Amino acid sequence: MSLIPSFFGNRRSNVFDPISLDIWDPFEGFPFSTAVADLPSSARETTAIANARIDWKETPEAHVFKVDVPGLKKEEVKVEVEDGRILQISGERSKEQEEKNDKWHRVERSSGKFLRRFRLPENAKLDQVKAAMENGVLTVTVPKEEVKKAEVKAIDISG
């Protein structure tokens, strides 16, 4: 029973946990319900981690990508450079095995696959890409070629 009155149907809440509100589905009860629970389990798993959070910054020396992948080992993440200067970062977080005697109270951690692709600029050194993982953050560094300053040649004007 909720300690806070609900104005949105059967939304449950807990005064001691401000983040405990369930997802309210305005179409709940309709024959074409879009509730997350109606999705196949594979779709629920994939949508949860499909958008791994990535920061991309450019320094004078390189393009640096930082990807949040908490709980993943480096063996569970793949970094590839494809033809056409495409950087692809992918991985998968396995779903925790359920024991028959377990009673789950809350499942918020996502599982499933993720895939992100980025078109690298012309000045990227594709043969020198490096990746490192530390404390759940994958850092991919793509060095940049030195920009050569255009030589300016003075032309004498005759006449």
Backbone as ProteinMPNN parsed JSONL, in Angstrom:
{"seq_chain_A": "MSLIPSFFGNRRSNVFDPISLDIWDPFEGFPFSTAVADLPSSARETTAIANARIDWKETPEAHVFKVDVPGLKKEEVKVEVEDGRILQISGERSKEQEEKNDKWHRVERSSGKFLRRFRLPENAKLDQVKAAMENGVLTVTVPKEEVKKAEVKAIDISG", "coords_chain_A": {"N_chain_A": [[0.843, -1.18, 0.0], [0.499, 2.2, -0.741], [2.156, 4.981, 0.706], [1.937, 7.521, -0.129], [-0.529, 9.416, -1.696], [-1.819, 8.489, -4.889], [-2.268, 9.97, -8.028], [-2.309, 8.938, -10.478], [-3.593, 6.502, -11.293], [-2.732, 3.132, -10.703], [-0.114, 3.574, -9.824], [2.674, 2.819, -7.927], [4.323, 3.902, -4.977], [6.904, 4.741, -2.632], [7.456, 6.226, 0.355], [9.948, 6.226, 1.494], [11.733, 5.739, -0.516], [12.522, 7.674, -3.0], [12.827, 7.131, -5.703], [11.312, 5.054, -6.425], [9.048, 4.904, -8.029], [6.936, 3.203, -10.197], [6.884, 2.577, -13.76], [4.525, 4.454, -15.411], [1.994, 3.611, -17.532], [0.126, 5.104, -19.903], [-1.593, 3.791, -21.622], [-2.33, 1.48, -20.456], [-4.25, -1.397, -20.041], [-5.638, -1.133, -22.402], [-6.369, -2.805, -25.528], [-4.196, -2.63, -27.253], [-1.925, -2.304, -25.731], [1.1, -0.684, -24.715], [2.859, -1.366, -22.807], [5.932, -1.878, -21.084], [6.248, -4.384, -20.01], [4.919, -5.986, -21.801], [6.613, -6.347, -23.893], [8.794, -8.596, -25.684], [11.198, -10.575, -23.888], [13.792, -10.382, -24.946], [13.741, -7.939, -26.304], [13.319, -6.15, -24.202], [15.719, -6.458, -22.779], [17.659, -5.616, -24.666], [16.909, -2.963, -25.236], [17.484, -1.733, -22.877], [20.256, -1.33, -22.6], [21.032, -0.332, -24.964], [21.884, 2.232, -25.64], [24.719, 3.05, -24.853], [26.44, 5.329, -22.844], [28.412, 7.884, -24.159], [31.199, 10.026, -24.415], [32.737, 12.317, -26.597], [35.599, 13.899, -27.3], [37.736, 16.372, -28.769], [41.115, 16.882, -28.868], [44.142, 18.838, -29.321], [45.905, 16.861, -30.144], [44.519, 14.421, -30.493], [41.454, 12.453, -31.01], [39.244, 11.682, -28.487], [37.412, 9.169, -26.995], [35.155, 8.418, -24.46], [33.62, 5.88, -22.743], [30.976, 4.769, -20.796], [30.949, 1.805, -19.182], [30.085, 0.197, -16.881], [30.844, -2.528, -14.758], [31.535, -4.295, -16.796], [33.936, -6.487, -18.273], [37.105, -6.177, -19.975], [37.171, -8.098, -21.937], [34.567, -8.351, -22.678], [33.936, -6.251, -24.256], [34.214, -4.707, -27.441], [36.324, -3.04, -29.722], [36.48, -1.625, -32.847], [37.786, -0.656, -36.059], [36.353, 0.157, -39.006], [36.177, -0.077, -42.629], [36.183, 3.007, -44.372], [36.585, 4.79, -42.32], [35.141, 4.269, -39.893], [34.495, 4.088, -36.544], [33.747, 1.561, -34.341], [32.127, 0.62, -31.433], [31.306, -1.926, -29.305], [29.485, -4.313, -27.272], [28.489, -6.598, -24.643], [26.397, -7.168, -21.891], [25.855, -9.738, -19.756], [22.865, -11.323, -18.632], [22.004, -11.746, -15.235], [22.044, -14.922, -13.706], [19.087, -16.541, -12.761], [18.065, -17.987, -9.793], [16.039, -20.686, -8.659], [14.981, -20.42, -6.103], [15.222, -17.757, -5.549], [13.977, -14.509, -4.757], [13.174, -11.736, -6.381], [13.288, -8.292, -5.713], [13.713, -5.926, -6.989], [14.763, -5.007, -10.23], [17.01, -3.255, -11.83], [19.408, -2.897, -13.082], [20.839, -2.882, -16.265], [20.893, -5.21, -19.005], [22.201, -6.924, -21.846], [22.943, -6.195, -25.339], [25.095, -3.659, -26.752], [25.812, -1.151, -29.196], [27.699, 1.21, -30.81], [28.468, 3.584, -33.321], [30.818, 5.639, -35.042], [31.698, 8.096, -37.389], [34.878, 8.815, -38.293], [36.978, 11.725, -38.583], [38.841, 13.01, -41.46], [41.49, 13.461, -40.688], [42.221, 11.471, -38.882], [44.376, 9.036, -37.489], [44.156, 5.996, -38.356], [45.572, 3.649, -38.015], [46.746, 3.778, -35.555], [45.087, 3.598, -33.351], [44.15, 3.392, -29.95], [43.026, 1.626, -27.044], [41.795, 1.567, -23.703], [40.78, 0.294, -20.519], [39.433, 1.299, -17.466], [38.228, 1.258, -14.216], [35.503, 0.863, -15.023], [35.249, 2.543, -17.208], [35.727, 2.901, -20.57], [38.31, 4.03, -22.57], [38.971, 5.316, -25.647], [41.445, 6.229, -27.82], [42.151, 8.137, -30.578], [44.659, 9.07, -32.496], [45.558, 12.176, -34.141], [46.495, 13.315, -37.392], [49.227, 15.477, -38.037], [48.472, 18.764, -38.759], [49.419, 20.263, -41.607], [50.742, 23.401, -42.234], [49.765, 25.513, -44.783], [51.999, 26.35, -47.315], [52.985, 29.571, -48.081], [53.682, 31.248, -50.926], [55.256, 33.982, -52.166], [54.51, 35.869, -54.998], [56.137, 37.589, -57.49], [55.172, 40.557, -58.988], [55.132, 41.551, -62.261], [55.919, 44.396, -64.318]], "CA_chain_A": [[0.0, 0.0, 0.0], [1.294, 3.409, -0.897], [2.052, 5.979, 1.756], [1.67, 8.782, -0.809], [-1.661, 9.191, -2.6], [-1.462, 8.485, -6.297], [-3.251, 10.551, -8.918], [-2.1, 8.328, -11.784], [-3.997, 5.099, -11.321], [-2.13, 2.214, -9.746], [1.323, 3.821, -9.631], [3.093, 2.567, -6.552], [5.451, 4.692, -4.522], [7.339, 4.45, -1.284], [7.934, 7.484, 0.903], [11.349, 6.08, 1.865], [12.525, 5.565, -1.735], [11.948, 8.618, -3.965], [12.997, 6.669, -7.075], [10.626, 3.766, -6.539], [7.836, 4.951, -8.834], [6.893, 2.314, -11.353], [6.594, 3.264, -15.015], [3.1, 4.591, -15.641], [1.662, 3.429, -18.939], [-1.202, 5.688, -20.108], [-2.41, 2.89, -22.431], [-2.515, 0.238, -19.727], [-5.618, -1.887, -20.081], [-6.139, -1.109, -23.771], [-5.951, -4.022, -26.244], [-2.926, -2.397, -27.937], [-1.052, -1.793, -24.67], [2.519, -0.538, -25.039], [3.612, -1.538, -21.563], [7.241, -2.512, -21.209], [6.094, -5.793, -19.663], [4.397, -6.714, -22.949], [7.68, -6.582, -24.867], [9.502, -9.848, -25.466], [12.326, -10.372, -22.982], [14.97, -9.959, -25.702], [13.606, -6.513, -26.594], [13.526, -5.416, -22.952], [17.142, -6.498, -22.459], [18.417, -4.828, -25.623], [16.618, -1.542, -25.129], [18.02, -1.19, -21.636], [21.662, -0.945, -22.699], [21.301, -0.004, -26.365], [22.546, 3.513, -25.783], [25.82, 3.255, -23.913], [26.787, 6.751, -22.765], [29.737, 8.132, -24.732], [31.676, 11.392, -24.612], [33.751, 12.403, -27.654], [36.227, 15.219, -27.309], [38.876, 16.502, -29.664], [42.229, 17.654, -28.342], [45.048, 19.138, -30.432], [46.642, 15.669, -30.563], [43.729, 13.208, -30.737], [40.031, 12.35, -30.697], [39.173, 10.815, -27.312], [36.072, 8.67, -26.705], [35.025, 7.808, -23.136], [32.382, 5.1, -22.746], [30.623, 4.181, -19.508], [30.613, 0.38, -19.265], [30.297, -0.332, -15.531], [30.64, -3.956, -14.544], [31.988, -5.123, -17.909], [35.369, -6.76, -18.397], [37.581, -5.771, -21.299], [36.866, -9.178, -22.869], [33.157, -8.239, -23.063], [33.811, -5.04, -25.072], [34.988, -4.799, -28.678], [36.567, -1.779, -30.41], [36.905, -1.937, -34.209], [37.772, 0.403, -37.062], [35.915, -0.421, -40.269], [36.452, 0.707, -43.834], [35.456, 4.268, -44.426], [36.844, 5.54, -41.093], [34.062, 4.07, -38.931], [34.869, 3.509, -35.253], [32.605, 0.823, -33.792], [32.317, 0.16, -30.06], [30.178, -2.801, -29.004], [29.688, -5.214, -26.147], [27.293, -7.253, -24.116], [26.349, -7.477, -20.46], [25.013, -10.917, -19.591], [21.831, -11.267, -17.6], [22.344, -12.55, -14.07], [21.293, -16.168, -13.654], [18.06, -16.584, -11.723], [17.935, -19.237, -9.053], [14.628, -20.997, -8.445], [14.557, -19.988, -4.777], [15.432, -16.317, -5.406], [12.832, -13.611, -4.886], [13.699, -10.431, -6.778], [12.491, -7.15, -5.285], [13.902, -4.845, -7.956], [15.763, -5.266, -11.262], [17.238, -1.977, -12.496], [20.632, -2.941, -13.875], [20.522, -3.298, -17.616], [21.669, -6.29, -19.607], [21.987, -6.989, -23.282], [24.009, -5.747, -26.222], [25.115, -2.268, -27.183], [26.626, -0.912, -30.393], [27.77, 2.618, -31.204], [29.351, 3.785, -34.468], [31.168, 7.028, -35.275], [32.528, 8.353, -38.567], [36.041, 9.594, -37.884], [37.375, 12.729, -39.573], [39.933, 12.691, -42.392], [42.814, 13.55, -40.072], [42.41, 10.411, -37.894], [45.376, 8.0, -37.791], [43.416, 4.771, -38.076], [46.473, 2.549, -37.67], [47.332, 4.004, -34.233], [44.014, 3.677, -32.363], [44.442, 2.676, -28.703], [41.888, 1.541, -26.123], [42.129, 1.139, -22.349], [39.617, 0.259, -19.642], [39.776, 1.483, -16.062], [37.11, 1.61, -13.341], [34.235, 0.882, -15.74], [35.252, 3.532, -18.285], [36.559, 2.562, -21.718], [38.838, 5.22, -23.233], [39.516, 5.032, -26.974], [42.188, 7.396, -28.291], [42.451, 8.095, -32.009], [45.564, 10.195, -32.78], [45.296, 12.974, -35.335], [47.668, 13.68, -38.184], [49.613, 16.866, -37.878], [47.967, 19.618, -39.821], [50.513, 21.027, -42.2], [50.356, 24.751, -42.63], [49.96, 25.747, -46.214], [53.108, 27.254, -47.606], [52.588, 30.739, -48.851], [54.787, 31.663, -51.759], [55.02, 35.302, -52.736], [54.705, 35.95, -56.436], [56.501, 38.936, -57.938], [54.301, 41.108, -60.047], [55.952, 42.284, -63.254], [55.259, 45.485, -65.018]], "C_chain_A": [[0.878, 1.229, 0.0], [1.08, 4.352, 0.278], [1.772, 7.367, 1.188], [0.494, 8.558, -1.739], [-1.23, 9.305, -4.048], [-2.602, 9.059, -7.118], [-3.195, 9.905, -10.295], [-2.437, 6.845, -11.748], [-3.264, 4.285, -10.277], [-0.622, 2.388, -9.617], [1.673, 3.606, -8.176], [4.26, 3.481, -6.215], [5.745, 4.335, -3.083], [7.958, 5.722, -0.745], [9.419, 7.42, 1.251], [12.278, 5.924, 0.669], [11.954, 6.467, -2.821], [12.065, 8.175, -5.414], [12.187, 5.401, -7.329], [9.36, 3.805, -7.372], [7.938, 3.995, -10.007], [6.615, 3.143, -12.601], [5.09, 3.274, -15.22], [2.847, 4.514, -17.129], [0.261, 3.981, -19.175], [-2.137, 4.784, -20.918], [-2.662, 1.559, -21.731], [-3.99, -0.153, -19.74], [-6.234, -1.863, -21.468], [-5.647, -2.363, -24.493], [-4.601, -3.856, -26.939], [-1.877, -1.853, -26.971], [0.406, -1.764, -25.098], [3.384, -0.727, -23.808], [4.918, -2.271, -21.816], [7.128, -4.003, -20.915], [5.593, -6.623, -20.827], [5.458, -7.008, -23.996], [8.294, -7.948, -24.638], [10.751, -9.586, -24.633], [13.572, -9.91, -23.725], [14.912, -8.473, -26.02], [13.829, -5.687, -25.337], [15.007, -5.35, -22.615], [17.931, -5.576, -23.367], [18.158, -3.346, -25.443], [17.244, -0.936, -23.889], [19.447, -0.688, -21.787], [22.028, -0.475, -24.102], [22.076, 1.299, -26.53], [23.592, 3.699, -24.694], [26.236, 4.716, -23.974], [28.223, 6.974, -23.208], [29.995, 9.627, -24.812], [32.755, 11.348, -25.685], [34.315, 13.809, -27.601], [37.422, 15.195, -28.253], [39.903, 17.389, -28.986], [43.126, 18.012, -29.521], [45.759, 17.901, -30.985], [45.773, 14.504, -31.008], [42.236, 13.449, -30.551], [39.95, 11.336, -29.56], [37.708, 10.481, -27.043], [36.101, 8.046, -25.32], [33.643, 7.178, -23.064], [32.155, 4.527, -21.356], [30.183, 2.74, -19.715], [30.819, -0.264, -17.892], [29.995, -1.82, -15.45], [31.085, -4.856, -15.676], [33.503, -5.311, -17.839], [35.804, -6.367, -19.799], [37.3, -6.841, -22.345], [35.427, -9.096, -23.38], [32.884, -7.014, -23.944], [34.702, -5.186, -26.29], [35.092, -3.404, -29.301], [37.139, -2.124, -31.777], [36.907, -0.667, -35.054], [37.464, -0.261, -38.391], [36.359, 0.46, -41.426], [35.63, 1.986, -43.803], [35.568, 5.07, -43.145], [35.694, 5.451, -40.089], [34.623, 3.399, -37.681], [33.631, 2.85, -34.68], [32.975, 0.305, -32.411], [31.092, -0.66, -29.7], [30.507, -3.676, -27.811], [28.383, -5.804, -25.691], [27.456, -7.495, -22.628], [25.373, -8.631, -20.3], [24.016, -10.712, -18.459], [22.231, -12.191, -16.466], [21.447, -13.786, -14.019], [20.312, -16.152, -12.485], [18.036, -17.967, -11.086], [16.453, -19.447, -8.729], [14.118, -20.461, -7.102], [14.705, -18.482, -4.56], [14.118, -15.559, -5.551], [13.391, -12.221, -5.163], [12.751, -9.338, -6.309], [12.586, -6.006, -6.282], [14.99, -5.272, -8.936], [15.915, -3.974, -12.057], [18.484, -1.987, -13.369], [20.31, -3.509, -15.247], [21.408, -4.462, -18.053], [21.342, -6.292, -21.091], [23.163, -6.421, -24.044], [23.935, -4.241, -26.433], [26.053, -2.152, -28.367], [26.55, 0.565, -30.713], [28.791, 2.747, -32.322], [29.563, 5.278, -34.684], [32.028, 7.128, -36.532], [33.647, 9.285, -38.13], [36.418, 10.593, -38.97], [38.58, 12.291, -40.392], [41.294, 12.645, -41.71], [43.085, 12.467, -39.02], [43.452, 9.395, -38.378], [44.77, 6.653, -37.396], [44.305, 3.609, -37.654], [47.087, 2.705, -36.277], [46.273, 4.143, -33.134], [44.382, 2.838, -31.15], [43.197, 2.694, -27.82], [42.377, 1.034, -24.774], [40.864, 1.192, -21.499], [40.088, 0.382, -18.2], [38.54, 1.944, -15.308], [35.785, 1.765, -14.094], [34.121, 1.93, -16.827], [36.242, 3.083, -19.355], [37.004, 3.87, -22.364], [39.483, 4.793, -24.539], [40.156, 6.323, -27.472], [42.563, 7.191, -29.749], [43.346, 9.301, -32.319], [45.199, 10.899, -34.081], [46.606, 13.227, -36.073], [47.952, 15.153, -37.979], [49.098, 17.673, -39.054], [49.122, 20.457, -40.332], [49.984, 22.385, -42.619], [50.673, 24.93, -44.106], [51.112, 26.735, -46.407], [52.603, 28.393, -48.476], [53.82, 31.21, -49.613], [54.417, 32.997, -52.401], [55.365, 35.29, -54.214], [55.023, 37.408, -56.783], [55.58, 39.356, -59.063], [55.163, 41.915, -61.003], [55.171, 43.459, -63.817], [55.618, 46.834, -64.571]], "O_chain_A": [[1.9, 1.27, 0.686], [-0.035, 4.5, 0.779], [1.413, 8.284, 1.927], [0.505, 7.597, -2.508], [-0.374, 10.121, -4.389], [-3.761, 8.686, -6.934], [-3.953, 10.285, -11.188], [-1.616, 6.019, -12.147], [-3.177, 4.68, -9.114], [0.08, 1.419, -9.324], [1.024, 4.161, -7.29], [5.084, 3.793, -7.074], [4.934, 3.707, -2.403], [8.901, 6.245, -1.338], [10.082, 8.455, 1.299], [13.497, 5.972, 0.831], [11.002, 6.082, -3.501], [11.452, 8.793, -6.285], [12.37, 4.747, -8.355], [8.645, 2.804, -7.418], [8.937, 3.994, -10.727], [6.162, 4.283, -12.505], [4.451, 2.222, -15.205], [3.429, 5.275, -17.902], [-0.71, 3.393, -18.699], [-3.351, 4.988, -20.902], [-3.153, 0.615, -22.35], [-4.864, 0.673, -19.478], [-7.256, -2.51, -21.694], [-4.621, -2.929, -24.116], [-3.922, -4.851, -27.192], [-1.039, -1.036, -27.353], [0.894, -2.685, -25.752], [4.533, -0.285, -23.783], [4.993, -3.168, -22.655], [7.845, -4.804, -21.515], [5.808, -7.834, -20.857], [5.237, -7.823, -24.891], [8.317, -8.423, -23.503], [11.302, -8.486, -24.673], [14.343, -9.118, -23.184], [15.948, -7.808, -26.008], [14.462, -4.633, -25.395], [15.502, -4.3, -22.208], [18.787, -4.829, -22.894], [19.094, -2.547, -25.491], [17.508, 0.266, -23.858], [19.812, 0.3, -21.151], [23.202, -0.247, -24.396], [22.848, 1.441, -27.479], [23.368, 4.426, -23.725], [26.367, 5.276, -25.063], [29.144, 6.335, -22.699], [29.128, 10.399, -25.221], [33.594, 10.448, -25.688], [33.603, 14.787, -27.827], [38.029, 14.153, -28.499], [39.599, 18.511, -28.58], [42.89, 17.529, -30.628], [46.168, 17.883, -32.145], [46.213, 13.678, -31.808], [41.806, 14.474, -30.022], [40.524, 10.251, -29.655], [36.872, 11.371, -26.885], [36.976, 7.23, -25.028], [32.63, 7.84, -23.29], [33.037, 3.875, -20.799], [29.161, 2.483, -20.351], [31.639, -1.172, -17.753], [29.009, -2.3, -16.009], [31.023, -6.078, -15.539], [34.243, -4.426, -17.409], [34.977, -6.239, -20.702], [37.199, -6.524, -23.53], [35.098, -9.701, -24.4], [31.742, -6.766, -24.333], [35.809, -5.718, -26.201], [34.102, -2.679, -29.401], [38.148, -2.821, -31.878], [36.143, 0.266, -34.808], [38.206, -1.128, -38.852], [36.845, 1.575, -41.239], [34.521, 2.022, -43.269], [34.74, 5.946, -42.895], [35.315, 6.462, -39.497], [35.155, 2.291, -37.742], [32.586, 3.488, -34.543], [33.996, -0.36, -32.235], [29.967, -0.166, -29.775], [31.66, -3.77, -27.39], [27.321, -5.553, -26.261], [28.497, -7.959, -22.162], [24.202, -8.518, -20.664], [24.289, -10.026, -17.474], [22.737, -13.289, -16.699], [20.242, -13.702, -14.26], [20.67, -15.794, -11.363], [17.991, -18.984, -11.779], [15.71, -18.483, -8.548], [12.95, -20.09, -6.986], [14.35, -17.98, -3.494], [13.262, -15.918, -6.36], [14.005, -11.603, -4.292], [11.538, -9.449, -6.491], [11.657, -5.209, -6.41], [16.013, -5.828, -8.535], [15.05, -3.635, -12.865], [18.606, -1.181, -14.292], [19.591, -4.502, -15.367], [22.509, -4.663, -17.541], [20.335, -5.733, -21.525], [24.236, -6.192, -23.485], [22.874, -3.629, -26.314], [26.975, -2.952, -28.524], [25.46, 1.114, -30.871], [29.845, 2.111, -32.29], [28.641, 6.08, -34.538], [32.964, 6.351, -36.72], [33.403, 10.396, -37.66], [36.199, 10.333, -40.153], [39.253, 11.318, -40.054], [42.162, 11.87, -42.114], [44.097, 12.545, -38.324], [43.416, 8.952, -39.526], [44.865, 6.232, -36.243], [43.834, 2.679, -36.999], [47.869, 1.853, -35.855], [46.541, 4.746, -32.095], [44.866, 1.714, -31.288], [42.417, 3.646, -27.842], [43.26, 0.179, -24.704], [39.987, 2.025, -21.726], [41.001, -0.317, -17.763], [37.882, 2.904, -15.708], [35.029, 2.7, -13.829], [33.025, 2.191, -17.323], [37.431, 2.908, -19.089], [36.173, 4.724, -22.671], [40.429, 4.004, -24.544], [39.51, 7.369, -27.539], [43.206, 6.205, -30.109], [42.858, 10.428, -32.397], [44.617, 10.308, -34.991], [47.672, 13.338, -35.468], [47.047, 15.963, -37.777], [49.279, 17.291, -40.21], [49.719, 21.248, -39.602], [48.94, 22.507, -43.26], [51.734, 24.532, -44.587], [51.187, 27.784, -45.766], [51.897, 28.191, -49.463], [54.855, 31.526, -49.027], [53.402, 33.117, -53.086], [56.399, 34.758, -54.619], [54.288, 38.328, -56.423], [55.266, 38.58, -59.965], [55.843, 42.856, -60.594], [53.941, 43.497, -63.79], [55.108, 47.818, -65.107]]}, "name": "protein", "num_of_chains": 1, "seq": "MSLIPSFFGNRRSNVFDPISLDIWDPFEGFPFSTAVADLPSSARETTAIANARIDWKETPEAHVFKVDVPGLKKEEVKVEVEDGRILQISGERSKEQEEKNDKWHRVERSSGKFLRRFRLPENAKLDQVKAAMENGVLTVTVPKEEVKKAEVKAIDISG"}
